[in-house]
mmCIF file of C-alpha atoms in Angstrom:
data_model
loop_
_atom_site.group_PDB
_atom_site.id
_atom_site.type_symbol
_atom_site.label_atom_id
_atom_site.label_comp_id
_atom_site.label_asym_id
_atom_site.label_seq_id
_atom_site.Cartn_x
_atom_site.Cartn_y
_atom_site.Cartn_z
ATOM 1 C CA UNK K 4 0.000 0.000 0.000
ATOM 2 C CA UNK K 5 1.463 3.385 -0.821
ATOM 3 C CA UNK K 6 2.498 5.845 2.303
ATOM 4 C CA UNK K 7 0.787 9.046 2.469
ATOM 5 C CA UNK K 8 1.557 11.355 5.646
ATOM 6 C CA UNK K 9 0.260 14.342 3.585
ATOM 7 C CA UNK K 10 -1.442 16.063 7.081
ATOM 8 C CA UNK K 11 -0.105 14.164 9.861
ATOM 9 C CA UNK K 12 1.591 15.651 12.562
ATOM 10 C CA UNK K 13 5.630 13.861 13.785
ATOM 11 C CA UNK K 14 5.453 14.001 17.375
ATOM 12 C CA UNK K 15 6.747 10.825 18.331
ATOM 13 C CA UNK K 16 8.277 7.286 16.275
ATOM 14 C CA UNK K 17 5.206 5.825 17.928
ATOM 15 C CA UNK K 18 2.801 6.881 16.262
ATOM 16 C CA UNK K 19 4.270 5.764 13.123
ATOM 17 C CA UNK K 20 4.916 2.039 11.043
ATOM 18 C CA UNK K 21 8.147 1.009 10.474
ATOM 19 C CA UNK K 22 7.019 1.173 6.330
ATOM 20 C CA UNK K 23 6.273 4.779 7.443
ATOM 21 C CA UNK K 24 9.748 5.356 8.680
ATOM 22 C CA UNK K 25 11.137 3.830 5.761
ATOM 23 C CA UNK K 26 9.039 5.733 3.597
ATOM 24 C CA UNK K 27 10.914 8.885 5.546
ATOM 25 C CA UNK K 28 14.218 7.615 5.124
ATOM 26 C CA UNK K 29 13.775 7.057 1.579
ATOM 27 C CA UNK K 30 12.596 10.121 0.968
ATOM 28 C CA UNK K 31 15.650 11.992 2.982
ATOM 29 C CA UNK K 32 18.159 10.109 1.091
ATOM 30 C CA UNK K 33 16.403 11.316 -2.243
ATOM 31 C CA UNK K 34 16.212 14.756 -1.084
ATOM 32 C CA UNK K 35 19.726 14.649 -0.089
ATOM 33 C CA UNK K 36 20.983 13.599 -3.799
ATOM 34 C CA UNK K 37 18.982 16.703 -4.895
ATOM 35 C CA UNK K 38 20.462 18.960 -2.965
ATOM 36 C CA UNK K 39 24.053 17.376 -3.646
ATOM 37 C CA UNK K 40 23.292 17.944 -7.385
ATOM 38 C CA UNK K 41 22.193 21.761 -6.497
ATOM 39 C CA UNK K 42 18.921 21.189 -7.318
ATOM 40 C CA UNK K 43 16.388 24.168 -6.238
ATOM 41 C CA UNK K 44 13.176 22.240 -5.254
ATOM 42 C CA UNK K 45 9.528 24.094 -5.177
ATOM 43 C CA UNK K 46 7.748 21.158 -3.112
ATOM 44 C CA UNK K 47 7.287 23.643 -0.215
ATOM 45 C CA UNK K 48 6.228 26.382 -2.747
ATOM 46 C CA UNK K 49 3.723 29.129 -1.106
ATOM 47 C CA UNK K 50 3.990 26.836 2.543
ATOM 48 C CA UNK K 51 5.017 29.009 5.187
ATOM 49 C CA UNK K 52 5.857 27.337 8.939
ATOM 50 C CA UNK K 53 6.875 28.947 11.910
ATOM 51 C CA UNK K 54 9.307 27.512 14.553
ATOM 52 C CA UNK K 55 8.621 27.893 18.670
ATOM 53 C CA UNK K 56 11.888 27.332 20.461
ATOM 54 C CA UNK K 57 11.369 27.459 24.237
ATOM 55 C CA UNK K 58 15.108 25.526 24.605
ATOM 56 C CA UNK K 59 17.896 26.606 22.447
ATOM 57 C CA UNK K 60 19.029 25.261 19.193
ATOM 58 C CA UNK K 61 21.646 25.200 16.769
ATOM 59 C CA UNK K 62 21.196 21.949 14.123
ATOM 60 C CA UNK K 63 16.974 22.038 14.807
ATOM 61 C CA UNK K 64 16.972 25.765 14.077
ATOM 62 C CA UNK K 65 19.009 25.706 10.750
ATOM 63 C CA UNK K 66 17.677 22.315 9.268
ATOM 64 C CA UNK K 67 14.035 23.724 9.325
ATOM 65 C CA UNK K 68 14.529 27.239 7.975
ATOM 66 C CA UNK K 69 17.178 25.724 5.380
ATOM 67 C CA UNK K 70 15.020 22.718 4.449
ATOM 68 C CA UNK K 71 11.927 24.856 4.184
ATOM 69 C CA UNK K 72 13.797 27.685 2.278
ATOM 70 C CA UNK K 73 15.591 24.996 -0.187
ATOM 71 C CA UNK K 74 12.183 23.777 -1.388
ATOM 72 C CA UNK K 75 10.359 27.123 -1.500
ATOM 73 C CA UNK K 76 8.779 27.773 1.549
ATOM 74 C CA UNK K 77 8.298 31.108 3.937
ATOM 75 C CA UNK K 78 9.640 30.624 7.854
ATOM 76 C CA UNK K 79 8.816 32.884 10.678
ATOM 77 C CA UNK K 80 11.191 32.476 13.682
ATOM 78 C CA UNK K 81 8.126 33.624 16.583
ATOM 79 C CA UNK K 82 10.074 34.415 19.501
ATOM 80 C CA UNK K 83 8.626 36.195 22.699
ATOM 81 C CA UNK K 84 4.579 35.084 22.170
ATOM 82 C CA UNK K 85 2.534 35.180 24.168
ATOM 83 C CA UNK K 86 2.041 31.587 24.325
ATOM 84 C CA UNK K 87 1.299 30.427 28.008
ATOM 85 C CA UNK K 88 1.595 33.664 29.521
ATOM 86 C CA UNK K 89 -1.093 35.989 28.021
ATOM 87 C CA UNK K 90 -2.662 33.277 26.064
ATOM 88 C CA UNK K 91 -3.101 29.692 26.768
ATOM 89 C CA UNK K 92 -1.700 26.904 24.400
ATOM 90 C CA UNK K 93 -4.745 26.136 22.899
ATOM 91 C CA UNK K 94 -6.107 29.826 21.758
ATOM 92 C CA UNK K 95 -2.033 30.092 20.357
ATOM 93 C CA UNK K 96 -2.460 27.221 18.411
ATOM 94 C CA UNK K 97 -5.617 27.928 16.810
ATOM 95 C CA UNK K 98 -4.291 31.394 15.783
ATOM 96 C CA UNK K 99 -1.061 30.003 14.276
ATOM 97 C CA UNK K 100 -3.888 27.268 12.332
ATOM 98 C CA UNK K 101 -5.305 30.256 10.179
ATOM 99 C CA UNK K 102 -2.009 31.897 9.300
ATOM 100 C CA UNK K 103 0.593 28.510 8.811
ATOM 101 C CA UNK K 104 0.898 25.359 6.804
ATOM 102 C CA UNK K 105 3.166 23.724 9.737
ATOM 103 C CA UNK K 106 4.595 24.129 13.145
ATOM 104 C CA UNK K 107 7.550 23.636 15.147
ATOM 105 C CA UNK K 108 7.828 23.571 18.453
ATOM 106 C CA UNK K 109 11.080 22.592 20.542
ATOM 107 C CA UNK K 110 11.213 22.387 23.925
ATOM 108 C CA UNK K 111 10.099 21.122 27.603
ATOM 109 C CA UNK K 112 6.759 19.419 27.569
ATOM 110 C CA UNK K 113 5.846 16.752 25.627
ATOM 111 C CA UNK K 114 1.773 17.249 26.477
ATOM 112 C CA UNK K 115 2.267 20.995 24.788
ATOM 113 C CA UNK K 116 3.686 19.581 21.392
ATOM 114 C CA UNK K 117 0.439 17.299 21.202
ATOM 115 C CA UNK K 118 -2.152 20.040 22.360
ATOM 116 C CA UNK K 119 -0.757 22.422 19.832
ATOM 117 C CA UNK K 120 -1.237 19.124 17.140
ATOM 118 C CA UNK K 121 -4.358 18.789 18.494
ATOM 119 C CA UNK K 122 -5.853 22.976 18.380
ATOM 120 C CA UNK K 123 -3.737 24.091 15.683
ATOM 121 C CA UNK K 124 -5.918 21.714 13.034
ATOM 122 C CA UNK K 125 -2.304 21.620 11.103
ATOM 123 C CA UNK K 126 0.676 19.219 10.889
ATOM 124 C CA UNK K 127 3.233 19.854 14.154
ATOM 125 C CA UNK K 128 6.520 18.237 14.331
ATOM 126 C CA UNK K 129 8.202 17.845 17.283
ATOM 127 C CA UNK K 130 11.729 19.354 17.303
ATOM 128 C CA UNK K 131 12.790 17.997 20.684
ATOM 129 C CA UNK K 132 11.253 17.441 24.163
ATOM 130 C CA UNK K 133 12.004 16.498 27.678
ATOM 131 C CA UNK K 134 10.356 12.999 26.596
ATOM 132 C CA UNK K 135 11.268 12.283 23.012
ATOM 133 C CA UNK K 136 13.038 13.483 20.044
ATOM 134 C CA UNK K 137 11.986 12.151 16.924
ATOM 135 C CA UNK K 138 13.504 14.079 14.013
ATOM 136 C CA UNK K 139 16.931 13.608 14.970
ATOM 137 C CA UNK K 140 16.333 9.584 15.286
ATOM 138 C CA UNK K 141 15.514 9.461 11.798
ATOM 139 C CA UNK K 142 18.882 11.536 10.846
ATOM 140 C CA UNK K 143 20.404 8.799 12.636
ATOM 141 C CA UNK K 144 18.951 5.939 11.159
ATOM 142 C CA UNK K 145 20.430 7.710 8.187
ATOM 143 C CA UNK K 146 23.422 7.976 8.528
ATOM 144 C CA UNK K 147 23.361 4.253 10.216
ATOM 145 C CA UNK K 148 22.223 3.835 6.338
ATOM 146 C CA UNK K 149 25.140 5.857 4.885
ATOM 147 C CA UNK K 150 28.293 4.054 6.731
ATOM 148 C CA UNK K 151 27.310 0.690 8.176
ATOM 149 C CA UNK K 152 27.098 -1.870 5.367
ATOM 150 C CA UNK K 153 24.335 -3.866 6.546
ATOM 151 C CA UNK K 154 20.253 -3.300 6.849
ATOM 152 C CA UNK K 155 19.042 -1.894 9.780
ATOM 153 C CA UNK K 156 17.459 -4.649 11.367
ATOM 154 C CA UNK K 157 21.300 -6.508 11.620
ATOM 155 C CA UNK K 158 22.325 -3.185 13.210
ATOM 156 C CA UNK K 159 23.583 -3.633 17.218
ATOM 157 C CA UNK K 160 23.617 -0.123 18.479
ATOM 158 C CA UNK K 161 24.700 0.476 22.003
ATOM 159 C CA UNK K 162 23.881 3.896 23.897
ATOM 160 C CA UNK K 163 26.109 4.749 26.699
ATOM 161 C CA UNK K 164 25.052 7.382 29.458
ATOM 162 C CA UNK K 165 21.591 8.622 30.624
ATOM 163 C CA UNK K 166 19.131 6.157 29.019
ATOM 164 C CA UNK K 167 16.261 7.591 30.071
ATOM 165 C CA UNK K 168 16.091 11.023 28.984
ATOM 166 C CA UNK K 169 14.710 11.950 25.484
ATOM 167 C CA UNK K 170 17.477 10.381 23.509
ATOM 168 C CA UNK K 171 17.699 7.199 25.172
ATOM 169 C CA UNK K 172 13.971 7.095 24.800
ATOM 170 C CA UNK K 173 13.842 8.058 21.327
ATOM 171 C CA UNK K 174 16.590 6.007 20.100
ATOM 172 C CA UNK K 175 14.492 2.825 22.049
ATOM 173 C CA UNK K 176 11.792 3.933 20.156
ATOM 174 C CA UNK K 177 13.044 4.177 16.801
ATOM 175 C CA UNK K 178 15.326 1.297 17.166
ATOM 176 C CA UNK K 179 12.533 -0.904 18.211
ATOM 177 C CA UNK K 180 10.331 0.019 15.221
ATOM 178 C CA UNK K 181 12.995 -0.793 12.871
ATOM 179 C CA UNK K 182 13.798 -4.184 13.937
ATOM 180 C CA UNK K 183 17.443 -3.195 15.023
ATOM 181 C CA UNK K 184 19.607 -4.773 18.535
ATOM 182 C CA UNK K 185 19.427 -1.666 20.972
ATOM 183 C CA UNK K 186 21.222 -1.808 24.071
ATOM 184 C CA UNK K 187 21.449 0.487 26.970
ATOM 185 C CA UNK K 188 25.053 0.681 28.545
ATOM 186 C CA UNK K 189 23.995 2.495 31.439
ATOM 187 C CA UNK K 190 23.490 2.606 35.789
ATOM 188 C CA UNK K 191 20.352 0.806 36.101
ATOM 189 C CA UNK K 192 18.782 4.174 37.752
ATOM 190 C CA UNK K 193 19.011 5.977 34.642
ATOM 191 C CA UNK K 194 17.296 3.247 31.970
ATOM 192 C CA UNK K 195 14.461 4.000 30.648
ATOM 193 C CA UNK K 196 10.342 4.030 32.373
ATOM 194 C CA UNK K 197 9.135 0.783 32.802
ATOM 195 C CA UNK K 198 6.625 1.447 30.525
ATOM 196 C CA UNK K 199 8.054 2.773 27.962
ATOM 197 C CA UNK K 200 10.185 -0.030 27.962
ATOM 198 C CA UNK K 201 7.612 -2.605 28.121
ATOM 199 C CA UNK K 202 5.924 -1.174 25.442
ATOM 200 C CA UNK K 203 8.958 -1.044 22.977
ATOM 201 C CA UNK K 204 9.508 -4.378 23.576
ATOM 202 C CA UNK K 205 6.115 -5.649 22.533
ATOM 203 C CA UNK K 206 7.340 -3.770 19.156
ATOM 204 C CA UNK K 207 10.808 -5.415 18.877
ATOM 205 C CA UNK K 208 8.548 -8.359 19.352
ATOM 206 C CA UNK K 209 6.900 -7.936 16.095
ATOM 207 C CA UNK K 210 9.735 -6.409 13.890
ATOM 208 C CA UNK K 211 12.542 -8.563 14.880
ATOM 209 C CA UNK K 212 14.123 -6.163 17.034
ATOM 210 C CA UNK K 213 15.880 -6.872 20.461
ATOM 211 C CA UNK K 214 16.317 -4.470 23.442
ATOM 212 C CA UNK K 215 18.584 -4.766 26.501
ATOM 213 C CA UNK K 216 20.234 -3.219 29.281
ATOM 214 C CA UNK K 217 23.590 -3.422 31.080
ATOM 215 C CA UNK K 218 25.727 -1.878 33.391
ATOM 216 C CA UNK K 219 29.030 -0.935 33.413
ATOM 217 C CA UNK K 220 30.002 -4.395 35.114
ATOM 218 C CA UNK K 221 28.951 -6.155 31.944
ATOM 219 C CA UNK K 222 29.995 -3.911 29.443
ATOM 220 C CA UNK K 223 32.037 -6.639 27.695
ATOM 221 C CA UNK K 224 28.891 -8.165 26.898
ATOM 222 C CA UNK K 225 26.945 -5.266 26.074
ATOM 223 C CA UNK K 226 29.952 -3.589 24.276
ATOM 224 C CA UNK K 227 30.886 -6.844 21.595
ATOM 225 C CA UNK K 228 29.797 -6.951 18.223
ATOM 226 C CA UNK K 229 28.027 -3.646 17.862
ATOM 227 C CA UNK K 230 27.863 -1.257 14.771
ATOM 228 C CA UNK K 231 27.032 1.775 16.360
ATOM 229 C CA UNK K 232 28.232 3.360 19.745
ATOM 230 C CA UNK K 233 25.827 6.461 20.655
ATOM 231 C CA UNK K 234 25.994 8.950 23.575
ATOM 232 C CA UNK K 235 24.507 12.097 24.645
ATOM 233 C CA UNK K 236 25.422 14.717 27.103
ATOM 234 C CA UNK K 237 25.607 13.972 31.150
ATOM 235 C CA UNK K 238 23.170 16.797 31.879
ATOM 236 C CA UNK K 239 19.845 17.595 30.212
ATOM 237 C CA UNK K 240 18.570 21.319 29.230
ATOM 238 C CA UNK K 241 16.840 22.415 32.498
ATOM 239 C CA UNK K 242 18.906 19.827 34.998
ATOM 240 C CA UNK K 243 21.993 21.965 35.036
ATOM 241 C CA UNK K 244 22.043 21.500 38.696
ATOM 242 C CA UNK K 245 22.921 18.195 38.590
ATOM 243 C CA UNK K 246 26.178 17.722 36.681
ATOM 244 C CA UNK K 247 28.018 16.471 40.250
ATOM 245 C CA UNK K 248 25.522 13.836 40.619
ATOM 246 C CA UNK K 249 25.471 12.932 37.187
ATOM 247 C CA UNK K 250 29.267 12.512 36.919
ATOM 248 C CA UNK K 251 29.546 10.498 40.140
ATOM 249 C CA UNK K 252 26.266 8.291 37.604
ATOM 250 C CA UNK K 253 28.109 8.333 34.295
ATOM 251 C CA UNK K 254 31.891 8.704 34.582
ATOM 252 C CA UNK K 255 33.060 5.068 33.740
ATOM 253 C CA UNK K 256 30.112 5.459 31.268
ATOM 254 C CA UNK K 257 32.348 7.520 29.125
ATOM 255 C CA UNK K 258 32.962 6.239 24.977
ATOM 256 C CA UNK K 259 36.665 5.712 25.261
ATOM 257 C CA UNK K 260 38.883 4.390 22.718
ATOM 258 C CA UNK K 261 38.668 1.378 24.931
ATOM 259 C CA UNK K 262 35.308 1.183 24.224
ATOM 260 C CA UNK K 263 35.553 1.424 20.517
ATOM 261 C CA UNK K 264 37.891 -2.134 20.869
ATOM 262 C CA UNK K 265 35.701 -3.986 22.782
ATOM 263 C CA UNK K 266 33.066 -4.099 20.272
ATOM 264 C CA UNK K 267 35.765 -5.803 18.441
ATOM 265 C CA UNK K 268 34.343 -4.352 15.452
ATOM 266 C CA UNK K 269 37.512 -2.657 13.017
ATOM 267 C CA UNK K 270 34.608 -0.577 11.266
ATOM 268 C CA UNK K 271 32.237 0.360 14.204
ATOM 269 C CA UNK K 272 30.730 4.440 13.965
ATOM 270 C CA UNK K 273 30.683 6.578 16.693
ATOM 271 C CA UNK K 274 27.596 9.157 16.943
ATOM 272 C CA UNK K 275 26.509 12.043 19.191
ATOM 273 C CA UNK K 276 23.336 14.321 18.559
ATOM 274 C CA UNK K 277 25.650 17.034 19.727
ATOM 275 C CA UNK K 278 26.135 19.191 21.509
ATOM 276 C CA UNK K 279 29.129 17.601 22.632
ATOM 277 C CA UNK K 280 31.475 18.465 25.798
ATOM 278 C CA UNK K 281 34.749 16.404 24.758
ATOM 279 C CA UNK K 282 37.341 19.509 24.998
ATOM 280 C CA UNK K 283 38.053 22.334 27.222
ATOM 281 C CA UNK K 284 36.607 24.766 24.272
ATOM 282 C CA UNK K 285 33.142 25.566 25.483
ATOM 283 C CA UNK K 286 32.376 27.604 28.670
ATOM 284 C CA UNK K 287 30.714 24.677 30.591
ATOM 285 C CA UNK K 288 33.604 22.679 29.281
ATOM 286 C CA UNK K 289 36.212 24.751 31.005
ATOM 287 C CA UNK K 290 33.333 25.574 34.505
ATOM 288 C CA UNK K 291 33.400 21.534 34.911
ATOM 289 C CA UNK K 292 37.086 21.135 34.125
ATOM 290 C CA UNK K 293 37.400 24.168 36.835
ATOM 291 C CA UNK K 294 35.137 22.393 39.222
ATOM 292 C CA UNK K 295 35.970 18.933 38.760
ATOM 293 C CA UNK K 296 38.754 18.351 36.747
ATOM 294 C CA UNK K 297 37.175 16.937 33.547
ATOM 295 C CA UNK K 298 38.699 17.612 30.523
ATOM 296 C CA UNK K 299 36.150 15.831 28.182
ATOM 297 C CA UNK K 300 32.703 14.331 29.875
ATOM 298 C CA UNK K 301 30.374 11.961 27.998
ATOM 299 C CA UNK K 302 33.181 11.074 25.525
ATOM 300 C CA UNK K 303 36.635 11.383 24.870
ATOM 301 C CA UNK K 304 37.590 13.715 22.295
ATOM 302 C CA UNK K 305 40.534 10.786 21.013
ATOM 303 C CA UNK K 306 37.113 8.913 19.901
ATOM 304 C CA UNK K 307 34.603 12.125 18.612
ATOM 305 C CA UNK K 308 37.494 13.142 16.179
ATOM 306 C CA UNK K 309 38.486 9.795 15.287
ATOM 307 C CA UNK K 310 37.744 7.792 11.728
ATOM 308 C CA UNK K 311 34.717 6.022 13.883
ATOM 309 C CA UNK K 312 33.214 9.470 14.440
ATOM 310 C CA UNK K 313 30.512 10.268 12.404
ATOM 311 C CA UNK K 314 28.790 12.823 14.165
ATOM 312 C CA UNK K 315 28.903 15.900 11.470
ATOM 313 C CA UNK K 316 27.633 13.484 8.571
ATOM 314 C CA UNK K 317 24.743 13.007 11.367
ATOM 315 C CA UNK K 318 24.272 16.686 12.175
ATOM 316 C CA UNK K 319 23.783 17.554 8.149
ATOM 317 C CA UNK K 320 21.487 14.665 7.836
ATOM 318 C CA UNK K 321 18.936 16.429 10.360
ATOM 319 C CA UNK K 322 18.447 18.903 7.434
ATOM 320 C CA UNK K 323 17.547 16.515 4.815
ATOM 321 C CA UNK K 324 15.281 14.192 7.255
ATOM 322 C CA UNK K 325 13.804 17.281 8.694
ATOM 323 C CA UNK K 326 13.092 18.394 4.679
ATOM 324 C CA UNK K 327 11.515 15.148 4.195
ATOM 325 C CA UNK K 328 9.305 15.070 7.314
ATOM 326 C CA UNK K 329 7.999 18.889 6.089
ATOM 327 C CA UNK K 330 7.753 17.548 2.479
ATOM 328 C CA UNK K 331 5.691 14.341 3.258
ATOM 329 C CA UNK K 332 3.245 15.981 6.020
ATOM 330 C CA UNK K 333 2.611 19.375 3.614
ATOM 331 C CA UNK K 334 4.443 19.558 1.078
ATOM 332 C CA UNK K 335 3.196 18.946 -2.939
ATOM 333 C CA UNK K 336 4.709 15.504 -3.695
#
């Protein structure tokens, strides 16, 4: 049956098939060729968006308004609304409904993405929030595509860190839906909800996919044979507070080169969603190196600018899936 997502909002892997997600991914690698080839598209012609950022953003930011520009559509950047503090969610979205062909909206709750979905009457994709993170999963899954040599339901991944904040979750999410091996390498009080878990593994269930969890004690076992090592930042937008805590968590939890060779994989890719804190050239970089003596946190910069490092083929590919998710849900295909 052909895919049509001409209308539907992307606020979460859940809510869509794995031939929907391959439908996506299919698309992004198309859209990517056309751009390669300097191609000026016209599939967003006369669409205009606008982007809500309540958390800030470099690669979600740029990948919309370049994506929407490259295929002919308008962008408006809203910043200081008055959404939620002279006017309530819902009134906001049915105001932006009249005037816009799609929204973004980045930031804390995962209930306002899906009550501006559901007032708005127009397609909303979710640009990141505390709970989930869907358009940069699918720029993962790409570049999984691009530089492991094998279909994504033979792909092991392992994630190392915080499991259960928005990337561990999403990554679960998308992994399970695609039929792929994800493990979590991290301290059992940071995996993932119960039922979030539970849930993802009824899907693994029916694509073929496997999920586990380990901690550092076994990471030998969770470590050998995979394809892709993945990690994320120690400390979540909005839990600042916590980076001693979360070091005292996650410090043996750091991708090390040592790492890399127990996978015993010659060809394994590393990825991060970025941002990434594995120098001293950032201000929090230098505060925790101040504070606590860490020079690099969640990985070690020997592995993000290594030949396993893939992270900046990743961060493009958030334009292209990002075009393709706009494309499919309103654009003229």
């Amino acid at each position: 049956m052909p895919v049509n997502l001409k209308g539907r909002s992307f606020l979460t892997l859940k809510d869509f098939t794995p031939e929907e997600i391959r439908y996506l991914l299919d698309l992004s690698h198309n859209l990517k060729a056309k751009k390669r080839a300097g191609i000026k598209g016209n599939l967003l012609d006369h669409k205009n968006i606008v982007l809500i950022f309540d958390k800030a953003s470099t690669r979600t930011r740029c990948a919309f308004e370049t994506a929407c520009w490259d295929e002919g559509g308008n962008v408006t950047f809203l910043t200081n609304s008055q959404m939620g503090k002279k006017e309530s969610v819902e009134d906001t979205a049915k105001v932006l409904g009249r005037m816009y062909d799609g929204i973004q909206y980045r930031g804390f709750s995962q209930q306002l993405v899906e009550d501006l979905a559901k007032y708005s009457g127009i397609p909303v994709w979710n640009g990141l929030t505390d709970d989930d993170h869907p358009t940069q999963i699918l720029a993962d899954l790409m570049t999984i595509e691009e530089h492991v040599h094998k279909p994504l339901n033979k792909v092991k991944m392992v994630y190392c860190g915080d499991a259960r904040n928005n990337m561990g979750n999403a990554l679960m999410i998308g992994s399970a839906k695609m039929g792929m091996h994800f493990v979590a390498l991290a301290p059992k009080e940071l995996w993932p909800n119960e039922q979030l878990t539970t849930e993802m593994k009824k899907v693994a269930e029916q694509t073929g996919g496997k999920i586990e969890f380990f901690t550092i004690e076994q990471a030998d076992q969770a470590l050998t044979g995979a394809d892709v090592l993945y990690t994320d930042v120690w400390v979540s937008m909005g839990e600042e507070a916590k980076f001693e805590e979360r070091i005292k968590q996650l410090e043996k939890y750091r991708v090390t080169m040592d790492f890399v060779k127990k996978t015993g994989n010659p060809d394994v890719i590393f990825l991060h969603c970025l941002p990434s804190f594995h120098d001293l050239e950032t201000e929090v970089g230098r505060d925790i190196y101040k504070k606590y003596g860490l020079k690099e946190m969640e990985v070690a910069d020997e592995v993000f600018r290594s030949r396993h490092s893939k992270v900046f083929d990743e961060a493009e590919n958030r334009l292209h899936t990002i075009k393709a998710v706009m494309v499919a849900t309103i654009g003229d295909l």
